[in-house]
Amino acid sequence: MASVATSFSPQNSAASTKAPTNTSPTRVRRNYPRVLDKNSSKNRTIVKTLHNNACEKRCTAEQLALAWLLTQGDDVFPIPG
């Protein structure tokens, strides 16, 4: 039996950018605790670490995330966008 997990547009939702432009609690965002204000400090720390690591590797945060995914096994297929 095979299973598939799909990440919901992390690049499109500005998850990896330094300053998300829309942080209002829309009907969709209310269902995802990771984007609530109470978690924003931890999220900013994670994003800062991601950007620092990418800078050290001389690539973008998105490129680093995709490279990491590609090392997770032959059954992982990144779909950027």
Coordinates of N, CA and C in Angstrom, one line a residue:
M1 N 0.8 -1.2 0.0 CA 0.0 0.0 0.0 C 0.9 1.2 0.0
A2 N 0.6 2.2 -0.9 CA 1.4 3.4 -1.0 C 0.6 4.6 -0.4
S3 N 1.3 5.5 0.2 CA 0.6 6.7 0.6 C 1.3 7.9 0.1
V4 N 0.6 9.0 0.0 CA 1.1 10.2 -0.6 C 0.8 11.4 0.4
A5 N 1.8 12.2 0.6 CA 1.6 13.4 1.4 C 2.0 14.6 0.6
T6 N 1.1 15.6 0.5 CA 1.4 16.8 -0.3 C 1.4 18.0 0.6
S7 N 2.5 18.7 0.5 CA 2.6 20.0 1.2 C 1.8 21.1 0.4
F8 N 1.1 21.9 1.1 CA 0.2 22.9 0.5 C 0.9 24.2 0.2
S9 N 1.4 24.3 -0.9 CA 2.1 25.6 -1.5 C 2.8 26.4 -0.4
P10 N 3.9 25.8 0.2 CA 4.6 26.7 1.1 C 5.3 27.9 0.5
Q11 N 5.8 27.7 -0.7 CA 6.4 28.9 -1.4 C 5.4 29.9 -1.7
N12 N 4.2 29.5 -2.2 CA 3.2 30.5 -2.6 C 2.6 31.2 -1.4
S13 N 2.7 30.6 -0.2 CA 2.1 31.2 1.0 C 3.1 32.1 1.7
A14 N 4.2 32.4 1.1 CA 5.2 33.2 1.7 C 5.8 32.7 3.0
A15 N 5.8 31.4 3.1 CA 6.3 30.7 4.3 C 7.8 30.9 4.5
S16 N 8.5 31.0 3.4 CA 10.0 31.1 3.4 C 10.5 32.5 3.2
T17 N 9.6 33.5 3.2 CA 10.1 34.9 3.0 C 10.4 35.5 4.3
K18 N 11.1 36.6 4.3 CA 11.5 37.3 5.6 C 10.3 38.0 6.2
A19 N 9.4 38.5 5.3 CA 8.3 39.3 5.8 C 7.0 39.0 5.1
P20 N 6.2 38.1 5.6 CA 4.9 37.8 5.0 C 4.1 39.0 4.9
T21 N 3.4 39.2 3.8 CA 2.6 40.4 3.6 C 1.2 40.3 4.1
N22 N 0.6 39.1 4.2 CA -0.7 38.9 4.7 C -0.8 38.0 5.9
T23 N -0.9 38.6 7.1 CA -1.0 37.8 8.3 C -2.3 37.8 9.0
S24 N -3.3 38.4 8.3 CA -4.7 38.5 8.9 C -5.3 37.1 9.0
P25 N -6.0 36.8 10.1 CA -6.6 35.5 10.3 C -7.8 35.2 9.4
T26 N -7.5 34.9 8.1 CA -8.6 34.6 7.2 C -9.2 33.3 7.6
R27 N -10.3 32.9 6.9 CA -11.0 31.7 7.3 C -10.1 30.4 7.1
V28 N -9.2 30.5 6.1 CA -8.3 29.4 5.9 C -7.2 29.4 6.9
R29 N -6.6 30.5 7.2 CA -5.5 30.6 8.2 C -5.9 30.2 9.6
R30 N -7.2 30.4 9.9 CA -7.6 30.0 11.3 C -7.5 28.5 11.5
N31 N -7.4 27.7 10.5 CA -7.3 26.3 10.6 C -5.9 25.8 10.7
Y32 N -4.9 26.7 10.6 CA -3.5 26.3 10.6 C -2.8 27.0 11.7
P33 N -2.6 26.3 12.8 CA -1.9 26.9 14.0 C -0.6 27.5 13.7
R34 N 0.1 26.9 12.7 CA 1.5 27.4 12.4 C 1.5 28.9 12.0
V35 N 0.4 29.4 11.5 CA 0.4 30.8 11.0 C -0.3 31.7 12.0
L36 N -0.7 31.3 13.1 CA -1.3 32.2 14.1 C -0.3 33.1 14.8
D37 N -0.7 34.2 15.2 CA 0.2 35.2 15.9 C 1.0 34.6 17.0
K38 N 0.4 33.7 17.8 CA 1.1 33.1 18.9 C 2.3 32.3 18.5
N39 N 2.4 31.9 17.3 CA 3.5 31.1 16.7 C 4.4 31.9 15.8
S40 N 4.1 33.1 15.6 CA 4.9 33.9 14.7 C 6.4 34.1 15.1
S41 N 6.6 34.2 16.4 CA 8.0 34.4 16.9 C 8.9 33.1 16.5
K42 N 8.3 32.0 16.8 CA 9.0 30.7 16.5 C 9.2 30.6 15.0
N43 N 8.2 30.9 14.2 CA 8.3 30.9 12.8 C 9.4 31.8 12.2
R44 N 9.4 33.0 12.8 CA 10.5 33.9 12.3 C 11.9 33.4 12.6
T45 N 12.0 32.7 13.8 CA 13.3 32.1 14.1 C 13.7 31.0 13.1
I46 N 12.7 30.2 12.8 CA 13.0 29.1 11.8 C 13.4 29.7 10.5
V47 N 12.6 30.7 10.0 CA 12.9 31.3 8.7 C 14.2 32.0 8.7
K48 N 14.6 32.6 9.8 CA 15.9 33.3 9.9 C 17.0 32.3 9.8
T49 N 16.9 31.1 10.5 CA 17.9 30.1 10.4 C 18.0 29.5 9.0
L50 N 16.8 29.3 8.3 CA 16.8 28.8 7.0 C 17.6 29.8 6.0
H51 N 17.3 31.1 6.2 CA 17.9 32.1 5.3 C 19.5 32.2 5.6
N52 N 19.8 32.1 6.9 CA 21.3 32.1 7.3 C 22.0 30.9 6.6
N53 N 21.4 29.7 6.7 CA 22.0 28.5 6.2 C 22.1 28.6 4.6
A54 N 21.0 29.2 4.0 CA 21.1 29.4 2.6 C 22.2 30.3 2.2
C55 N 22.3 31.4 2.9 CA 23.4 32.4 2.6 C 24.7 31.8 2.7
E56 N 25.0 30.9 3.7 CA 26.2 30.2 3.8 C 26.5 29.3 2.6
K57 N 25.4 28.7 2.1 CA 25.6 27.8 0.9 C 25.5 28.6 -0.4
R58 N 25.3 29.9 -0.3 CA 25.2 30.8 -1.5 C 24.1 30.3 -2.4
C59 N 22.9 30.2 -1.8 CA 21.7 29.9 -2.6 C 20.5 30.5 -1.9
T60 N 19.3 30.4 -2.5 CA 18.1 31.0 -1.9 C 17.6 30.0 -0.8
A61 N 16.7 30.4 0.0 CA 16.1 29.6 1.0 C 15.2 28.5 0.3
E62 N 14.6 28.9 -0.8 CA 13.8 27.9 -1.6 C 14.6 26.8 -2.2
Q63 N 15.8 27.2 -2.7 CA 16.7 26.2 -3.3 C 17.2 25.3 -2.2
L64 N 17.5 25.8 -1.0 CA 18.0 25.0 0.1 C 16.9 24.0 0.5
A65 N 15.7 24.5 0.6 CA 14.5 23.6 1.0 C 14.3 22.5 -0.1
L66 N 14.4 22.8 -1.3 CA 14.3 21.8 -2.4 C 15.4 20.8 -2.3
A67 N 16.6 21.3 -2.1 CA 17.8 20.4 -2.0 C 17.6 19.4 -0.9
W68 N 17.1 19.9 0.3 CA 16.9 19.1 1.4 C 15.9 18.0 1.1
L69 N 14.8 18.4 0.4 CA 13.8 17.4 0.1 C 14.4 16.3 -0.8
L70 N 15.2 16.7 -1.7 CA 15.8 15.7 -2.6 C 16.7 14.7 -1.9
T71 N 17.1 15.0 -0.7 CA 18.0 14.1 0.0 C 17.2 13.1 0.9
Q72 N 15.9 13.3 0.9 CA 15.0 12.5 1.9 C 14.6 11.1 1.4
G73 N 15.1 10.7 0.2 CA 14.8 9.4 -0.2 C 14.3 9.4 -1.7
D74 N 14.3 8.2 -2.2 CA 13.8 8.0 -3.6 C 12.3 8.1 -3.8
D75 N 11.6 8.1 -2.7 CA 10.1 8.2 -2.7 C 9.6 9.5 -2.4
V76 N 10.4 10.6 -2.4 CA 10.0 11.9 -2.2 C 10.2 12.7 -3.5
F77 N 9.1 13.4 -4.0 CA 9.1 14.1 -5.2 C 8.7 15.5 -5.0
P78 N 9.7 16.4 -4.9 CA 9.3 17.9 -4.7 C 8.6 18.4 -5.9
I79 N 7.6 19.2 -5.6 CA 6.8 19.9 -6.6 C 6.9 21.4 -6.3
P80 N 7.9 22.1 -6.8 CA 8.0 23.5 -6.5 C 6.9 24.3 -7.1
G81 N 6.6 25.4 -6.5 CA 5.6 26.3 -7.1 C 4.6 26.8 -6.2

